[in-house]
mmCIF file of C-alpha atoms in Angstrom:
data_model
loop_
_atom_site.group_PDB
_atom_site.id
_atom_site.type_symbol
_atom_site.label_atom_id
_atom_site.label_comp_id
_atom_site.label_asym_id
_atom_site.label_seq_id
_atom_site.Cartn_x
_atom_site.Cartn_y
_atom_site.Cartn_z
ATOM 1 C CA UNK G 1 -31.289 7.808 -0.250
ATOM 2 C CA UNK G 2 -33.264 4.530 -1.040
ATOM 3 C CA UNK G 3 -33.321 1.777 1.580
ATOM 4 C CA UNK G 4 -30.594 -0.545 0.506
ATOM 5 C CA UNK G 5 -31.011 -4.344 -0.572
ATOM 6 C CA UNK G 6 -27.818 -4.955 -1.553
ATOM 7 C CA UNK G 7 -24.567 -4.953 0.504
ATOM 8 C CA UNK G 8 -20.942 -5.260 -1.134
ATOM 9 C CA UNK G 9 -17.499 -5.673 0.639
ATOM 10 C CA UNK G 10 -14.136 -3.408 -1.453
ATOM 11 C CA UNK G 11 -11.167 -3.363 -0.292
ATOM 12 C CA UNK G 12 -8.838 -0.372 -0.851
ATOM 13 C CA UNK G 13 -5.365 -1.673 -1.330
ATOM 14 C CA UNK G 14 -1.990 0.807 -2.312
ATOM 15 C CA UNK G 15 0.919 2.441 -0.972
ATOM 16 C CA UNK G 16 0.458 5.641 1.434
ATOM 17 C CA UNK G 17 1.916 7.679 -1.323
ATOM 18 C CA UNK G 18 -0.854 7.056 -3.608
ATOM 19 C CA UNK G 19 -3.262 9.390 -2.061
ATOM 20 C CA UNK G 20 -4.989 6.430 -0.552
ATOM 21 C CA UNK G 21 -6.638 8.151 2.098
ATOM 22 C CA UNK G 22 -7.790 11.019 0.134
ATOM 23 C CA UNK G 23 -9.601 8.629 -1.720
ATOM 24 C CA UNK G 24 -11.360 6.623 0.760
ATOM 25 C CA UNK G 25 -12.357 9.893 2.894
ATOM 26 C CA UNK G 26 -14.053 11.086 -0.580
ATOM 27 C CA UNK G 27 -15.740 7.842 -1.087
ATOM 28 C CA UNK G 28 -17.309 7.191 2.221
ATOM 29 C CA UNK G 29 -17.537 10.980 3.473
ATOM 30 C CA UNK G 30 -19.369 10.808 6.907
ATOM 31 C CA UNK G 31 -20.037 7.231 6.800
ATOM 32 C CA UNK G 32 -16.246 6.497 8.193
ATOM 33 C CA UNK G 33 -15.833 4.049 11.595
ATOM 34 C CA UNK G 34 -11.985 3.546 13.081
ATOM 35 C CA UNK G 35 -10.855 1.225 15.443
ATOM 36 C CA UNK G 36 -8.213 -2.142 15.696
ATOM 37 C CA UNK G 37 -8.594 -5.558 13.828
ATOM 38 C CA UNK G 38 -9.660 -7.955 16.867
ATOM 39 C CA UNK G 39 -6.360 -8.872 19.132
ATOM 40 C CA UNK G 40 -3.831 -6.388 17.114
ATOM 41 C CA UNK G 41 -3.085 -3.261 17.185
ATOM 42 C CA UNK G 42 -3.789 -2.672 13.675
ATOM 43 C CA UNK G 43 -5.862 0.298 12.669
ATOM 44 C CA UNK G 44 -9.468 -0.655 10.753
ATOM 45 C CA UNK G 45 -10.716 2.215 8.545
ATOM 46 C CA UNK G 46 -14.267 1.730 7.319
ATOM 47 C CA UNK G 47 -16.688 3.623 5.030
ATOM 48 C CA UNK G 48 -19.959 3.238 3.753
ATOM 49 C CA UNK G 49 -21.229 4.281 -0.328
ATOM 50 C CA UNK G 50 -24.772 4.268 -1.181
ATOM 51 C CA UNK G 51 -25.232 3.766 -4.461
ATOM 52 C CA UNK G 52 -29.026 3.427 -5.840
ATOM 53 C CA UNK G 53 -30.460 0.277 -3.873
ATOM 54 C CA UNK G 54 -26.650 -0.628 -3.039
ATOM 55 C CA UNK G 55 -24.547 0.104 -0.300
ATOM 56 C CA UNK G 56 -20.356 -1.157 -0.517
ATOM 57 C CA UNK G 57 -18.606 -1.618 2.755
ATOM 58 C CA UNK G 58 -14.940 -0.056 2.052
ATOM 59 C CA UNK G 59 -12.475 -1.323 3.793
ATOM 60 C CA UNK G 60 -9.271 1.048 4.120
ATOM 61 C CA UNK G 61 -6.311 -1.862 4.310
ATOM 62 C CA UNK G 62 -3.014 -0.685 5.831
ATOM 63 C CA UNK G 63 -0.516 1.271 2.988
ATOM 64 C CA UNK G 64 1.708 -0.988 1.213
ATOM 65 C CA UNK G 65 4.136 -1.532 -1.272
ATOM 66 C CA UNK G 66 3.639 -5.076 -1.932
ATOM 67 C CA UNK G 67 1.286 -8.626 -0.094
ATOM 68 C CA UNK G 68 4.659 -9.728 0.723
ATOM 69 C CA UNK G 69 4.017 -10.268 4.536
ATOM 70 C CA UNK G 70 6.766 -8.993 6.854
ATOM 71 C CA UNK G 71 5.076 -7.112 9.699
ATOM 72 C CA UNK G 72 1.562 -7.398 11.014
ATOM 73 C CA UNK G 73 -0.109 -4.721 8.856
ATOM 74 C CA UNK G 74 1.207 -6.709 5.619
ATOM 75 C CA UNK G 75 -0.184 -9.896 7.078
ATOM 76 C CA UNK G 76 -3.881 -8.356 7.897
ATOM 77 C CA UNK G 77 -3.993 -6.847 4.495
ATOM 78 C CA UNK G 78 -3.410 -10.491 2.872
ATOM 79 C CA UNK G 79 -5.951 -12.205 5.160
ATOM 80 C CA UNK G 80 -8.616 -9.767 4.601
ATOM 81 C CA UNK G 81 -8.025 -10.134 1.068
ATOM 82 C CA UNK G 82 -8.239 -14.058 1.418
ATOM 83 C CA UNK G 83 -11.210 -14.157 3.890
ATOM 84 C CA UNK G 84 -9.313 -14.954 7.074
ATOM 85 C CA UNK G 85 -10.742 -12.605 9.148
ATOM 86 C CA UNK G 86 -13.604 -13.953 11.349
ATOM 87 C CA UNK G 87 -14.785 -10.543 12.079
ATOM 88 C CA UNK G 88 -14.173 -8.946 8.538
ATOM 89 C CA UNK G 89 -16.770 -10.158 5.375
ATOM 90 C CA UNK G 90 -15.303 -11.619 2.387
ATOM 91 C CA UNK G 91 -13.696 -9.145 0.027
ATOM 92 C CA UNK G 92 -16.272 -8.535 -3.036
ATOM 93 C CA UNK G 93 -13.749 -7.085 -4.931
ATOM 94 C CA UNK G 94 -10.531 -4.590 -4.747
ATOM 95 C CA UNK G 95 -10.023 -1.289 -5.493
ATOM 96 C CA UNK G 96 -6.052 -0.953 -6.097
ATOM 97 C CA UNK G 97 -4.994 2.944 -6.454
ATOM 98 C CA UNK G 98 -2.016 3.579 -7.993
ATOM 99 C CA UNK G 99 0.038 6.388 -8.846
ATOM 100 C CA UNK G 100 0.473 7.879 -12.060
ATOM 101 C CA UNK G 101 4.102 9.500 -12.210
ATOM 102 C CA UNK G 102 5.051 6.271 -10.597
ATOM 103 C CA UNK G 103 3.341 3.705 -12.171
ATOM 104 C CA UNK G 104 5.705 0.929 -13.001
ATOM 105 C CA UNK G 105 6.635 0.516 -9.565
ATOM 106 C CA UNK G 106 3.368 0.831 -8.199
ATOM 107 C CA UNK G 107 2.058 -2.066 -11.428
ATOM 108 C CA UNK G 108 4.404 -4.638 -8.824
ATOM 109 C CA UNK G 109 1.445 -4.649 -6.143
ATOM 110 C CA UNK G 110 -1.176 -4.643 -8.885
ATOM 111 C CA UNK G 111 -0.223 -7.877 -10.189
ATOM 112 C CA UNK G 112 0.129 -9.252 -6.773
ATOM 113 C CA UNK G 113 -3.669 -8.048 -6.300
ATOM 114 C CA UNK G 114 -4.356 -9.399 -9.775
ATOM 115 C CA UNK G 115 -3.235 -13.205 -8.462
ATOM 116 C CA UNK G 116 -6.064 -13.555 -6.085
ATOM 117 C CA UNK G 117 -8.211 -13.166 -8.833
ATOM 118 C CA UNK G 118 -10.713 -11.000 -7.385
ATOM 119 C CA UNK G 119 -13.059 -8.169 -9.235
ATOM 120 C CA UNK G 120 -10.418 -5.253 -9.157
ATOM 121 C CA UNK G 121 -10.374 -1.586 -10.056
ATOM 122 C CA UNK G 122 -7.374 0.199 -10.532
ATOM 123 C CA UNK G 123 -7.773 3.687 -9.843
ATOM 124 C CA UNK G 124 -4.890 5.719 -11.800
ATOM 125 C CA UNK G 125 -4.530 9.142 -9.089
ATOM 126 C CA UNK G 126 -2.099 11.540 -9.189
ATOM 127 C CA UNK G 127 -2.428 12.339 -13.190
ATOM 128 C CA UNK G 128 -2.182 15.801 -12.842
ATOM 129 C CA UNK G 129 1.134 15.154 -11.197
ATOM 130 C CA UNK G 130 2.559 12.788 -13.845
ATOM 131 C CA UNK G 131 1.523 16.328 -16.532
ATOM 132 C CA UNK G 132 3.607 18.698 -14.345
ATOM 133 C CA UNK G 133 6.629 16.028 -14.595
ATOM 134 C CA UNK G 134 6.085 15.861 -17.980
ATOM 135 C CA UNK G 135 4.822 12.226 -18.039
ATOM 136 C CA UNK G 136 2.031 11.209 -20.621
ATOM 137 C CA UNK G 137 -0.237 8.044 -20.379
ATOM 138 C CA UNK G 138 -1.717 6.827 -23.113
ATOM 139 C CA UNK G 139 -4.670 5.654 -21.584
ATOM 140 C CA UNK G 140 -6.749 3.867 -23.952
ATOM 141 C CA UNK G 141 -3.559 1.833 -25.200
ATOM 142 C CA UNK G 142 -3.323 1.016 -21.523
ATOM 143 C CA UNK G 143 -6.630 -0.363 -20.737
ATOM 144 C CA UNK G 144 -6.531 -2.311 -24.002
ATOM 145 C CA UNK G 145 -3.923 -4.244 -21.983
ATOM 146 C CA UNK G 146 -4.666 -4.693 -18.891
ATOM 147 C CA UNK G 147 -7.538 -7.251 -17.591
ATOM 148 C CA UNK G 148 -9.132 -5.027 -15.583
ATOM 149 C CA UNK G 149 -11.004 -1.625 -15.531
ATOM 150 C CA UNK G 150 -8.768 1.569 -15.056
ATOM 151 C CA UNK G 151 -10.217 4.768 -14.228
ATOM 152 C CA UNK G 152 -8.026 8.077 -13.901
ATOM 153 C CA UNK G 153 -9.313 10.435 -11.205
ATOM 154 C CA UNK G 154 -7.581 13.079 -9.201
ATOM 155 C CA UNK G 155 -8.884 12.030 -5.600
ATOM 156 C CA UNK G 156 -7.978 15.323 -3.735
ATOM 157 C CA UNK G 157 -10.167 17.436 -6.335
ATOM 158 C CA UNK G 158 -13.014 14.864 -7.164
ATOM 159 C CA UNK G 159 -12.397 14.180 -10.579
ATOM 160 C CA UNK G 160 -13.545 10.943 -12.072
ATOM 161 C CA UNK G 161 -14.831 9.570 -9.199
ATOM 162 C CA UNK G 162 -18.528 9.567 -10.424
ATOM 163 C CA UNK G 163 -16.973 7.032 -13.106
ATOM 164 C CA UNK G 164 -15.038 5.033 -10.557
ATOM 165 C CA UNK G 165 -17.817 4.811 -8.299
ATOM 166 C CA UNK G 166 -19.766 3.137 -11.301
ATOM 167 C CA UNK G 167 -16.715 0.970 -12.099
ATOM 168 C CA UNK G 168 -17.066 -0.408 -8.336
ATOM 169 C CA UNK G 169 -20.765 -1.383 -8.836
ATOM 170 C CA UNK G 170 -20.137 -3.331 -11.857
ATOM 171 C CA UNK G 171 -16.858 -5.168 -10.963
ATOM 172 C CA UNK G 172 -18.766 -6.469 -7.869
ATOM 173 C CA UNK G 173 -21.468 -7.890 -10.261
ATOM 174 C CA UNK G 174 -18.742 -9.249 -12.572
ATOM 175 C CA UNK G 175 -16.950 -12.043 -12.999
ATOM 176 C CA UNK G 176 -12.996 -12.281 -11.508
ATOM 177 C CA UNK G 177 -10.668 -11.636 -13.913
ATOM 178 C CA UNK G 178 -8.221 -14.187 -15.840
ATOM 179 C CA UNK G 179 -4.641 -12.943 -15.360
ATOM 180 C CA UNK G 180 -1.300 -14.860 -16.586
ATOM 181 C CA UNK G 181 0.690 -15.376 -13.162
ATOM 182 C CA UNK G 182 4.110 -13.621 -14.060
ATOM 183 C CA UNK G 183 5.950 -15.736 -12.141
ATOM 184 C CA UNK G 184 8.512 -18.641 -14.162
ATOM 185 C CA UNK G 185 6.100 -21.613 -14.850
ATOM 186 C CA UNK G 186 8.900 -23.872 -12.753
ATOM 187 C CA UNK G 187 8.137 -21.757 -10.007
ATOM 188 C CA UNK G 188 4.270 -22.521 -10.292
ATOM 189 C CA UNK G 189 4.802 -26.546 -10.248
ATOM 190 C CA UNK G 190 6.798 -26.488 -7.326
ATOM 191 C CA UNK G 191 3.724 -24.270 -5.593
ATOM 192 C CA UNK G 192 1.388 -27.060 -6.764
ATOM 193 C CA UNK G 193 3.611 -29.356 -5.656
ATOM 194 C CA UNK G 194 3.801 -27.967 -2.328
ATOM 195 C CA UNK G 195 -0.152 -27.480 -2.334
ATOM 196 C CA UNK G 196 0.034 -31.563 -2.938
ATOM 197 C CA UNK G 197 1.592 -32.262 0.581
ATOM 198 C CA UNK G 198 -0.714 -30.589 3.167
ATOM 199 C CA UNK G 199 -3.066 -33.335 4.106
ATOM 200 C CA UNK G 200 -4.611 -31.352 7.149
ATOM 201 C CA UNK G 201 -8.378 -30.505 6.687
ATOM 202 C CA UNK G 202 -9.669 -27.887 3.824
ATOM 203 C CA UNK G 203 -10.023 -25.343 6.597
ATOM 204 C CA UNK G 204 -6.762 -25.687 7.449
ATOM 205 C CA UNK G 205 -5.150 -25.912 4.329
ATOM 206 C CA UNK G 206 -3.100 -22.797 2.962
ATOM 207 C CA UNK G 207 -4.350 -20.978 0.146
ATOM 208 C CA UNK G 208 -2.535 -21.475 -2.872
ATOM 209 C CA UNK G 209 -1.185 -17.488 -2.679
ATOM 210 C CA UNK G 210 -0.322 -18.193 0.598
ATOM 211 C CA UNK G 211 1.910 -21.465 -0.498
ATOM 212 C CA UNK G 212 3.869 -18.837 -3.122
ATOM 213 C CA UNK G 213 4.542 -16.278 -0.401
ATOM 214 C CA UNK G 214 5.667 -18.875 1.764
ATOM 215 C CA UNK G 215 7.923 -20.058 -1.107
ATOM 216 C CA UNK G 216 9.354 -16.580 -1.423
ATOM 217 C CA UNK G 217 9.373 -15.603 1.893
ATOM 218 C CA UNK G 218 13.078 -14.876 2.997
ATOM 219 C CA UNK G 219 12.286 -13.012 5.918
ATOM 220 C CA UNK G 220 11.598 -16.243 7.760
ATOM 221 C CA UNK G 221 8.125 -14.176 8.892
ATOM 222 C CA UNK G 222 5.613 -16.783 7.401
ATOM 223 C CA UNK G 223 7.496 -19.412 9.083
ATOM 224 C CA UNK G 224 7.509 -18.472 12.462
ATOM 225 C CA UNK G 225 3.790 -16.397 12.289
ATOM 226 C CA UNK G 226 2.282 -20.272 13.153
ATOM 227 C CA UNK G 227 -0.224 -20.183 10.212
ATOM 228 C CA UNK G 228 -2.973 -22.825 10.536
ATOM 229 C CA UNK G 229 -1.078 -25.341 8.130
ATOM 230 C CA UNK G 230 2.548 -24.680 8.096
ATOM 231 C CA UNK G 231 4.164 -27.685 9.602
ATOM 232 C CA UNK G 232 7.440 -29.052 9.863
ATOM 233 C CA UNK G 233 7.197 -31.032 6.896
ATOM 234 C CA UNK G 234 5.658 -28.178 4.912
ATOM 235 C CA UNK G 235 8.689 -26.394 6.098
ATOM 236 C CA UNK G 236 11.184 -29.100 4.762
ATOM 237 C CA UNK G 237 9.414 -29.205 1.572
ATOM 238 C CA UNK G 238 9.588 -25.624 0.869
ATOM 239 C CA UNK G 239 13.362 -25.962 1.604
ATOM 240 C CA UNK G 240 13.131 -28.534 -1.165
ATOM 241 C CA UNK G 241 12.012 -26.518 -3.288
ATOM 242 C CA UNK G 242 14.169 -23.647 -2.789
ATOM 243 C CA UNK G 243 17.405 -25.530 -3.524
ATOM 244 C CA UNK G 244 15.338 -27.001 -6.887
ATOM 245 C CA UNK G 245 14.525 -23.375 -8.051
ATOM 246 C CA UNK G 246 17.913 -22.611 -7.172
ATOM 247 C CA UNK G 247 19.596 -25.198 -9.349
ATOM 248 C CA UNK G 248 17.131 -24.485 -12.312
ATOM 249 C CA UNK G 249 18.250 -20.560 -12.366
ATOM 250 C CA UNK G 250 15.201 -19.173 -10.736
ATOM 251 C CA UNK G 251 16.820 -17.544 -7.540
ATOM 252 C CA UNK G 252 14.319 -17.280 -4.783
ATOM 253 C CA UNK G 253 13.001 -14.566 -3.478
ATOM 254 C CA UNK G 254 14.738 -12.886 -6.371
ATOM 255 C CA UNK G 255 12.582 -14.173 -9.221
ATOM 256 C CA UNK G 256 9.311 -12.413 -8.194
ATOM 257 C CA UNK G 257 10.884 -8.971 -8.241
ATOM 258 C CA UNK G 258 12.428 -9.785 -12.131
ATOM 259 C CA UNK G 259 9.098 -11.271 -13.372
ATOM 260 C CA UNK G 260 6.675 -8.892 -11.952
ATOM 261 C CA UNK G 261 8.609 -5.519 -13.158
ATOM 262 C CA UNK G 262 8.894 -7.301 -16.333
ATOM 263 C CA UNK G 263 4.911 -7.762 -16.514
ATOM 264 C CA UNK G 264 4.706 -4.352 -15.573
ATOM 265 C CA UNK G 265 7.506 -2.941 -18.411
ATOM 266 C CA UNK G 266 5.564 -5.326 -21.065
ATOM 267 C CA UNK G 267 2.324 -3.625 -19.841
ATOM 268 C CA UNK G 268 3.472 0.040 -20.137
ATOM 269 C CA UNK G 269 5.702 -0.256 -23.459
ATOM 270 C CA UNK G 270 4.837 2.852 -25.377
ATOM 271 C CA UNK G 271 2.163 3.765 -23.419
ATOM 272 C CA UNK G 272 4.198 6.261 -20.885
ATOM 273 C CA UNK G 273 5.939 8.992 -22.525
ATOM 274 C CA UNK G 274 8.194 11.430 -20.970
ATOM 275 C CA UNK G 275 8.999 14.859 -22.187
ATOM 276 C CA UNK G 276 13.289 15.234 -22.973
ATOM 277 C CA UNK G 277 13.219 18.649 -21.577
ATOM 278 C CA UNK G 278 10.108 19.464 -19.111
ATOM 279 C CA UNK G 279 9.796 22.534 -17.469
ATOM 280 C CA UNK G 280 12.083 22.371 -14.054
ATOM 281 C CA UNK G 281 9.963 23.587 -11.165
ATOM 282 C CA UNK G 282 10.923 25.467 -8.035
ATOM 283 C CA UNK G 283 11.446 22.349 -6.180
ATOM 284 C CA UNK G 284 13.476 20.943 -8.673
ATOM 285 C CA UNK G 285 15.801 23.625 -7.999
ATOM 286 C CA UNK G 286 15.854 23.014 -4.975
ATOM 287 C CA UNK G 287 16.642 19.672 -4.703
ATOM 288 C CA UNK G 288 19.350 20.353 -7.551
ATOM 289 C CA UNK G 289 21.060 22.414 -4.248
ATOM 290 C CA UNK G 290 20.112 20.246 -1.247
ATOM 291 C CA UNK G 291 21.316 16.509 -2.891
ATOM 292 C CA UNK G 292 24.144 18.085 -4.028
ATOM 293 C CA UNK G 293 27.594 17.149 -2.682
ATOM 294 C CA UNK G 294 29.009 19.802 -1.729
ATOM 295 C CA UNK G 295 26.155 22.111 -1.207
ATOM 296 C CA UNK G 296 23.764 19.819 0.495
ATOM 297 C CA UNK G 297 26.322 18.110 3.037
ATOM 298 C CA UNK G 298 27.073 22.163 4.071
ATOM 299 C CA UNK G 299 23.281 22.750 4.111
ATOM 300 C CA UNK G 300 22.986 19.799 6.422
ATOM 301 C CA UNK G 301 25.805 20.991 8.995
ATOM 302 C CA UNK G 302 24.274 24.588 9.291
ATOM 303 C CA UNK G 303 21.132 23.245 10.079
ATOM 304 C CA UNK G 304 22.362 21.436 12.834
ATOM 305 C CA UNK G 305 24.713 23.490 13.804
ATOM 306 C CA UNK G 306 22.080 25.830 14.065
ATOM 307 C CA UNK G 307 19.562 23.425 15.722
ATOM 308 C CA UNK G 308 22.010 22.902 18.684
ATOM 309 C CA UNK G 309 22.599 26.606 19.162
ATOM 310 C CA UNK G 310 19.641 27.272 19.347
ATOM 311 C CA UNK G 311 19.422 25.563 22.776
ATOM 312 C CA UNK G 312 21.795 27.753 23.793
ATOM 313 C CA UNK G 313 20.429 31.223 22.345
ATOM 314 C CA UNK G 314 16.921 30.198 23.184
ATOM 315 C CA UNK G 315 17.265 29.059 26.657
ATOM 316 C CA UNK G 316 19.598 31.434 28.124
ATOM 317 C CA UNK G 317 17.604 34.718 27.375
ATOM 318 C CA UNK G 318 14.130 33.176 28.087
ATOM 319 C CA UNK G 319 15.063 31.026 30.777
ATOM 320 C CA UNK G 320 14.472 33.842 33.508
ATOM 321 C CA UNK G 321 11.571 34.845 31.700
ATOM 322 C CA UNK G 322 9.773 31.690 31.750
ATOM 323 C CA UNK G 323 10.827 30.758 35.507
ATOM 324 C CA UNK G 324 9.384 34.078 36.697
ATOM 325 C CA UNK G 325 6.053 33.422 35.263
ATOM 326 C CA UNK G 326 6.396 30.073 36.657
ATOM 327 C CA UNK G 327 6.395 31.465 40.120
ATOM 328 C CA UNK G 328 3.720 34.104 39.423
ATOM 329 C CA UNK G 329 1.407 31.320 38.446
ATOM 330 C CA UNK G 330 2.767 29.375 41.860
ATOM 331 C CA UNK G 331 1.578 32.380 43.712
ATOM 332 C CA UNK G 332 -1.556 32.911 42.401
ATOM 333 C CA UNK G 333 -2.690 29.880 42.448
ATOM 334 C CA UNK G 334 -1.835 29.573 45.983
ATOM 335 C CA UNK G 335 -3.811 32.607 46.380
ATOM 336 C CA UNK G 336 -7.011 31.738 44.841
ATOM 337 C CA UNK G 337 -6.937 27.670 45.731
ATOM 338 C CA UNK G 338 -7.076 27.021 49.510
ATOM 339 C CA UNK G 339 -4.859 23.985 51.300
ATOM 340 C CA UNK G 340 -6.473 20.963 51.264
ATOM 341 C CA UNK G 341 -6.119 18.163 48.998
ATOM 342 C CA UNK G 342 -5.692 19.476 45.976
#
């Protein structure tokens, strides 16, 4: 492999039911490094890809469904994303996998991604999936809307990743994307508005997606997480504009969920196509039994039932059994080991 001149950050972004990992173990192979983000106990995945006279730096972020922060893993995935991290590099770009049998739901953390308005692939996994439940996607249609590249692979068998890998190298040398924000365009003047009032110093002042999560943020996480530039005032103000949204008709926090899945049915309008009558599998019959009423509430109680006996029958007959050889090991060990500290 050529010595390399170039060195690129990526960030992997999506939920863990995307086959995230998959993918980043067949990226990097070998070149993989684990440990904690500095003073949490957050797990940092790392990989290396050489490419040519390239190498890109893949960072594995913590699974989720959405950069609405609400625990610690949510929070480091949002400041690596912004550059917040002293000890991580600025993100280059993002690579955003999504699943294909599931994709309007998983669209809702794309166009969260999309907002930062950083070089982003969306890797669309899983397609083999989306066949066997009779789920087509017309992909061509689909790319024709969306801003960004989308590349279909299958991560756990290697297809298309030769093409993704290629898709990587040439969003980090392009230019970020320009994506409509989804969100009401009341909503977006009261985030300016908001951006307005800080009057601490630039390297203190909240980023812009930061100010909208902030704004959205119902949890009360933001708040109390004592972000460089969230003061009392800020606070207050974003109260403000709450009970402004609120009197307009634009709800808060439950505007975002509304606009983005409406982004995301606009997107995928005849492009995914379901089969009336696909071929039901063996697990479908399964689950037909197990969520049933009847049936799967009866399931449930044998199984425990049986679980608990179990104790019982187990314990009782081997119980004896398992004591003896308990005191044949005593004794032999006493044998072969002398007294003494030990």
């Amino acid at each position: 492999v050529p010595k390399s001149s170039t060195t690129w950050t990526i960030a992997l972004v999506g939920n863990p039911n995307t086959g995230k990992s998959t993918l980043f173990n067949a990226l990097s192979g070998s070149r993989q490094r684990v440990g904690n983000y500095p003073g949490v106990t957050v797990e940092k995945k790392t990989g290396r890809m050489v490419l040519a006279d390239e190498t890109i730096n893949i960072i594995d972020l913590p699974g989720t469904y959405s950069l609405a922060p609400r625990s610690l893993d949510e929070m480091v995935t949002v400041d690596v994303l912004l550059g917040r991290l002293a000890d991580t590099p600025p993100v280059n770009a993002v690579l955003c996998i999504v699943d294909a049998s599931n994709l309007e739901r998983n669209l809702y953390l794309v166009s969260q991604v999309l907002e930062l308005g950083l070089p982003t692939v969306v890797a669309l996994n899983m397609t083999d999936v989306a066949q066997d439940k009779g789920i087509t996607i017309e992909l061509e249609q689909l790319q024709a809307r969306f801003p960004v590249p989308i590349v279909s692979i299958q991560a756990n068998r290697g297809v298309g990743l030769q093409d993704l890998r290629s898709a990587l190298i040439a969003a980090v040398h392009g230019e970020s994307p320009s994506v409509l924000n989804p969100l009401p365009e009341k909503f977006q003047q009261e985030v300016a508005r908001l951006g307005e009032l800080q009057s601490q110093p630039s390297e203190k002042k909240l980023p812009r997606f930061l100010l909208e999560r902030l704004l959205l943020d119902s949890t009360g996480y933001l708040a109390e997480a004592k972000l460089p530039g969230v003061t009392s005032n800020l606070l207050e103000a974003v109260e403000n504009s709450r009970t402004r949204l609120a009197e307009a008709g634009i709800p808060v926090p439950g505007v975002e969920a509304v606009s983005r899945y409406q982004w995301a049915a606009q997107i995928l309008q005849g492009v995914v196509k379901r089969q009336p009558n696909r071929k039901l599998t063996f697990s479908d019959h399964v689950d037909r039994w197990l969520t049933h009423w009847f049936t799967g509430s009866l399931t449930f109680v044998l199984v425990m039932l049986g679980m608990f006996q179990a104790v019982t029958w187990v314990a009782e007959p081997t119980g004896p059994v398992i004591d003896g050889l308990a005191n044949a090991l005593k004794s032999l060990v006493e044998y072969w080991v002398p007294a003494g500290v030990l």
